[in-house]
C-alpha cells in the first residue's frame, strides 16, 4: 500500500519533472548549450534575440532568423522544440527554413533556456499563443503565411495552438515525431510502462489525438516520422495521420465541404532515422518544400531558394559569456 501511494504521489505531483526535463537541467549546463547569441546570416539575413512578456508576466527569450528586407521573406515559421531541448538546439531547423526563404522563430517555453517561470501545460499554451500573437501583431509578418513546426512535445504544443487559431492566422502545420498523448508514450517505455494505463490520473496529458480531431479539415498538415524512433513509435504518428485524414468526414461536414476544400495531409516515414535526427534524412527539406509548394502554392523556383544548402558553421558563430 505504501509503494502504491508513493507512486500515486509521484505521478500526480512529480510528472512535470519528467514531462519538462529540459527545464530542470543545472543552470551551468543550460547556459553552456544556450550560448548561441549571434549568427552571421550574411548580407540578406539577421540573427536576432527576442524577448516578449506573456499575459501572466513571464519573460520569454528566444531567437529569430529573419530577412533584412521583409518583402524577400515567404512567411514565418514558428518552431516549437521537444521536452528535453531548448530553443537554441533548433538552429539547424531554423537555418533550413531560412534557406528556403522564410523567417524562422525558435520559440521558447517558460522555465527553459533564459526564460523565467516554471513549465506547465497551461503555461506552455499561453507561451505559444503569446509568440503567435507577436507575429500576427507585426504588420511586416502578419500578411504572409505563418507555418507552425513542432518536434515531439513541440508537436503537441503546435496542434493545440493550431486548434485555437486555425481560422485566423495559421496556414499550415508540420509535425515531427510527435505523439498521440503523453500516457501513450509512457506505455511503450520499459519498467514504467504500466503508468501509461493510469492516464486519467495524469495532471497533464497533452491529448494530441483528441485535439487533432477537432482541427478544421482545411488545415494542411505534414507529418514526419522516423522509422527507428524509440521514444515516439511511428505507430503513434500513423494514428495521428489517420485522424487528420478523417477530420470533418461526418455527415454535417460532408454536406457543406467538397473534397477540393480540404487541406492536404501527408505522412512521410523517414527510414533509418530516430527521434531527433529526421533533419539529416537526404529528402527532409525536399519533402517540406514540396508540401508547402503544393498546399500553399508557394514558389521555390528562384535560384538558391529551397535547396537547403545553408548550413550551420561554427566559424560563423560568436558567443556571449
XYZ file of C-alpha atoms in Angstrom:
321
model
C 0.000 0.000 0.000
C 2.878 2.332 0.823
C 4.539 1.781 -2.568
C 1.269 2.336 -4.388
C 0.613 5.587 -2.562
C 4.173 6.745 -3.238
C 3.784 6.042 -6.945
C 0.459 7.863 -6.968
C 2.084 10.876 -5.308
C 4.933 10.886 -7.821
C 2.503 10.554 -10.701
C 0.311 13.415 -9.567
C 2.986 15.813 -8.326
C 6.313 14.990 -9.972
C 5.429 14.225 -13.573
C 6.319 17.768 -14.624
C 9.992 16.982 -13.987
C 9.670 14.103 -16.451
C 7.493 15.980 -18.945
C 9.581 19.176 -18.975
C 13.020 17.699 -18.345
C 14.849 20.363 -20.354
C 13.753 22.993 -17.854
C 15.395 21.108 -14.997
C 18.967 20.978 -16.312
C 21.506 22.555 -13.953
C 21.895 26.247 -14.786
C 25.537 25.804 -15.792
C 24.583 23.209 -18.420
C 21.614 25.203 -19.668
C 23.718 28.328 -20.038
C 26.506 26.440 -21.808
C 24.260 24.978 -24.502
C 22.323 28.238 -24.771
C 25.373 30.352 -25.616
C 24.464 30.993 -29.258
C 23.533 34.676 -29.241
C 24.835 35.687 -32.663
C 24.970 34.013 -36.046
C 26.137 35.587 -39.285
C 23.440 35.092 -41.924
C 25.253 37.210 -44.473
C 24.008 40.404 -46.099
C 20.419 39.206 -46.523
C 19.667 37.987 -43.001
C 19.639 38.884 -39.318
C 20.085 36.625 -36.286
C 18.122 38.288 -33.502
C 17.487 37.879 -29.787
C 13.837 38.485 -28.981
C 12.004 38.953 -25.725
C 8.276 39.014 -25.113
C 6.200 39.122 -21.935
C 3.181 36.846 -21.564
C -0.178 37.986 -20.140
C 0.767 36.337 -16.823
C 4.041 38.302 -16.711
C 6.514 35.601 -17.796
C 9.509 36.789 -19.839
C 10.238 34.560 -22.837
C 13.662 34.797 -24.506
C 14.205 33.232 -27.928
C 15.809 33.691 -31.372
C 14.752 34.670 -34.883
C 16.387 34.153 -38.270
C 14.928 36.964 -40.391
C 15.404 38.719 -43.717
C 16.769 42.254 -43.661
C 14.299 43.151 -46.402
C 10.887 41.886 -45.180
C 9.494 41.683 -48.712
C 12.056 38.960 -49.503
C 10.559 36.596 -46.918
C 7.985 34.000 -47.975
C 6.456 33.974 -44.498
C 7.239 32.978 -40.919
C 7.858 29.534 -39.431
C 7.389 29.247 -35.656
C 9.394 26.310 -34.283
C 8.476 24.531 -31.030
C 11.109 22.188 -29.582
C 10.814 18.977 -27.573
C 10.684 18.493 -23.822
C 14.389 17.795 -23.268
C 15.654 20.565 -25.514
C 15.779 24.367 -25.624
C 15.174 26.785 -28.473
C 18.878 27.177 -29.254
C 19.056 23.490 -30.153
C 16.737 24.119 -33.114
C 19.206 26.308 -35.023
C 19.650 23.730 -37.778
C 15.893 23.602 -38.348
C 15.655 27.403 -38.353
C 18.587 27.629 -40.771
C 16.909 25.225 -43.180
C 13.708 27.245 -43.234
C 15.682 30.476 -43.624
C 17.475 28.994 -46.617
C 14.074 28.087 -48.038
C 13.119 31.754 -47.895
C 11.274 32.023 -44.574
C 11.839 33.939 -41.389
C 12.180 31.386 -38.575
C 11.334 31.904 -34.904
C 12.743 29.422 -32.401
C 10.055 29.753 -29.745
C 10.868 29.133 -26.103
C 8.812 27.970 -23.133
C 8.708 29.337 -19.618
C 11.394 27.815 -17.408
C 13.509 26.804 -20.408
C 16.734 28.471 -21.510
C 16.760 32.043 -20.263
C 13.010 32.402 -19.935
C 11.507 32.948 -16.497
C 8.853 30.927 -14.707
C 8.154 27.205 -14.438
C 6.692 24.990 -17.179
C 3.190 23.549 -17.166
C 0.667 22.656 -19.850
C -1.351 25.783 -19.120
C 1.812 27.883 -19.176
C 3.114 26.456 -22.456
C -0.243 27.102 -24.102
C -0.011 30.736 -23.008
C 3.597 30.950 -24.225
C 2.763 29.574 -27.668
C -0.168 31.947 -28.041
C 1.991 34.892 -26.978
C 4.605 34.138 -29.640
C 1.950 33.707 -32.322
C 0.259 36.944 -31.275
C 3.580 38.782 -31.564
C 3.960 37.571 -35.158
C 0.349 38.373 -36.015
C 0.541 41.859 -34.483
C 3.527 42.773 -36.658
C 2.319 44.240 -39.979
C 5.534 43.039 -41.643
C 4.828 39.376 -40.847
C 1.061 39.080 -40.447
C 0.263 39.415 -44.164
C 2.246 36.335 -45.209
C 1.884 32.613 -44.440
C 2.524 31.540 -40.849
C 3.624 27.912 -40.549
C 3.894 26.032 -37.259
C 6.613 23.368 -36.868
C 6.624 21.171 -33.769
C 9.003 18.408 -32.683
C 7.913 15.811 -30.093
C 6.317 17.780 -27.209
C 6.542 20.780 -29.524
C 4.208 18.936 -31.873
C 1.616 18.709 -29.100
C 2.054 22.440 -28.476
C 1.682 23.080 -32.216
C -1.509 21.007 -32.526
C -3.080 22.776 -29.570
C -2.112 26.193 -30.930
C -3.488 25.370 -34.374
C -6.808 24.230 -32.909
C -7.214 27.588 -31.179
C -6.151 29.761 -34.123
C -6.840 27.840 -37.324
C -9.311 30.291 -38.844
C -7.288 33.408 -38.123
C -3.593 33.083 -38.807
C -2.031 29.648 -39.222
C -1.500 28.488 -42.815
C -0.003 25.003 -42.314
C 1.194 22.578 -39.663
C 4.368 20.429 -39.750
C 4.675 17.713 -37.086
C 7.966 15.923 -36.431
C 7.906 12.736 -34.328
C 5.072 13.783 -32.049
C 2.705 11.632 -30.002
C -0.988 10.865 -29.552
C -0.786 11.646 -25.810
C 1.830 11.539 -23.062
C 0.328 8.449 -21.374
C 0.541 6.663 -24.732
C 4.266 7.450 -24.879
C 4.835 6.008 -21.403
C 3.010 2.780 -22.287
C 5.887 1.851 -24.602
C 8.608 2.548 -22.018
C 10.356 -0.258 -20.110
C 9.737 -0.653 -16.358
C 7.349 2.307 -16.006
C 5.095 1.379 -18.926
C 2.223 0.454 -16.609
C 1.914 4.113 -15.612
C 0.695 4.867 -19.110
C -2.504 2.997 -18.300
C -3.281 5.402 -15.451
C -3.681 8.357 -17.806
C -6.810 9.549 -16.022
C -4.574 10.352 -13.028
C -2.080 12.405 -15.029
C -2.350 16.129 -14.309
C -1.015 16.932 -17.798
C -1.757 14.608 -20.697
C -1.299 16.682 -23.869
C -4.104 14.758 -25.677
C -2.989 15.493 -29.230
C -5.143 12.816 -30.864
C -8.318 14.284 -29.375
C -7.328 17.828 -30.255
C -6.276 16.996 -33.793
C -9.684 15.503 -34.452
C -11.209 18.936 -33.755
C -8.915 20.780 -36.151
C -10.508 22.228 -39.285
C -10.276 19.913 -42.325
C -8.988 22.912 -44.252
C -5.657 22.943 -42.377
C -2.762 21.375 -44.395
C -0.649 19.015 -42.280
C 2.707 17.338 -42.948
C 3.844 14.535 -40.622
C 7.466 13.395 -40.493
C 8.141 10.142 -38.629
C 11.491 8.441 -38.064
C 11.220 4.707 -38.688
C 13.659 3.966 -35.844
C 12.151 6.362 -33.291
C 12.431 4.664 -29.876
C 10.705 7.497 -27.985
C 7.573 8.016 -30.064
C 6.811 4.872 -32.103
C 5.871 5.569 -35.736
C 2.546 3.888 -34.999
C 1.515 6.950 -32.992
C 2.317 9.277 -35.873
C 0.363 6.939 -38.159
C -2.613 7.193 -35.808
C -2.404 10.984 -35.932
C -2.273 10.797 -39.718
C -5.427 8.689 -39.857
C -7.175 11.153 -37.555
C -6.025 14.082 -39.678
C -7.294 12.455 -42.873
C -10.639 11.693 -41.273
C -11.306 15.175 -39.896
C -14.724 16.513 -40.783
C -15.890 13.467 -42.713
C -19.130 13.231 -40.760
C -22.444 13.869 -42.454
C -22.654 17.510 -41.364
C -19.326 18.440 -42.906
C -19.773 16.302 -45.998
C -22.875 18.260 -46.885
C -21.030 21.566 -46.835
C -17.471 20.778 -47.922
C -16.224 19.491 -51.237
C -13.054 17.421 -51.338
C -11.094 20.209 -53.045
C -11.611 22.428 -49.985
C -9.792 20.019 -47.682
C -6.227 20.781 -46.728
C -3.510 18.410 -47.890
C -2.433 15.782 -45.360
C 0.851 13.989 -45.964
C 2.669 11.308 -43.942
C 6.350 10.578 -44.592
C 8.223 7.716 -42.922
C 11.935 8.569 -42.898
C 13.761 5.241 -43.000
C 16.693 4.723 -40.654
C 16.100 7.838 -38.578
C 15.240 8.156 -34.904
C 13.584 10.671 -32.639
C 15.871 13.673 -33.058
C 17.622 13.324 -36.409
C 14.953 13.471 -39.115
C 16.612 16.627 -40.384
C 19.581 14.510 -41.511
C 17.457 12.491 -43.924
C 18.514 13.349 -47.512
C 14.919 14.124 -48.533
C 13.893 16.030 -45.394
C 13.912 19.520 -46.873
C 12.727 18.338 -50.272
C 9.636 16.820 -48.629
C 8.883 20.033 -46.730
C 9.442 22.179 -49.798
C 7.122 20.076 -51.958
C 4.443 20.040 -49.269
C 4.489 23.837 -48.951
C 4.602 24.237 -52.708
C 1.504 22.097 -53.250
C -0.535 23.068 -50.175
C 0.193 26.815 -50.039
C 1.065 27.378 -53.718
C 4.438 28.867 -52.806
C 7.119 29.346 -55.443
C 10.539 27.869 -54.712
C 11.866 28.098 -58.266
C 14.041 31.186 -57.765
C 17.788 30.392 -57.788
C 19.173 29.497 -54.402
C 15.783 29.069 -52.738
C 14.517 25.883 -51.151
C 17.663 23.862 -51.684
C 18.664 23.726 -48.002
C 22.282 24.444 -48.847
C 22.615 26.762 -45.859
C 24.400 25.016 -43.009
C 25.429 25.930 -39.502
C 29.122 26.728 -39.479
C 30.860 27.042 -36.116
C 33.354 29.511 -37.596
C 30.486 31.958 -38.134
C 29.262 31.810 -34.563
C 30.213 34.288 -31.852
C 29.438 33.722 -28.204
C 28.334 35.728 -25.210
C 29.862 34.846 -21.873
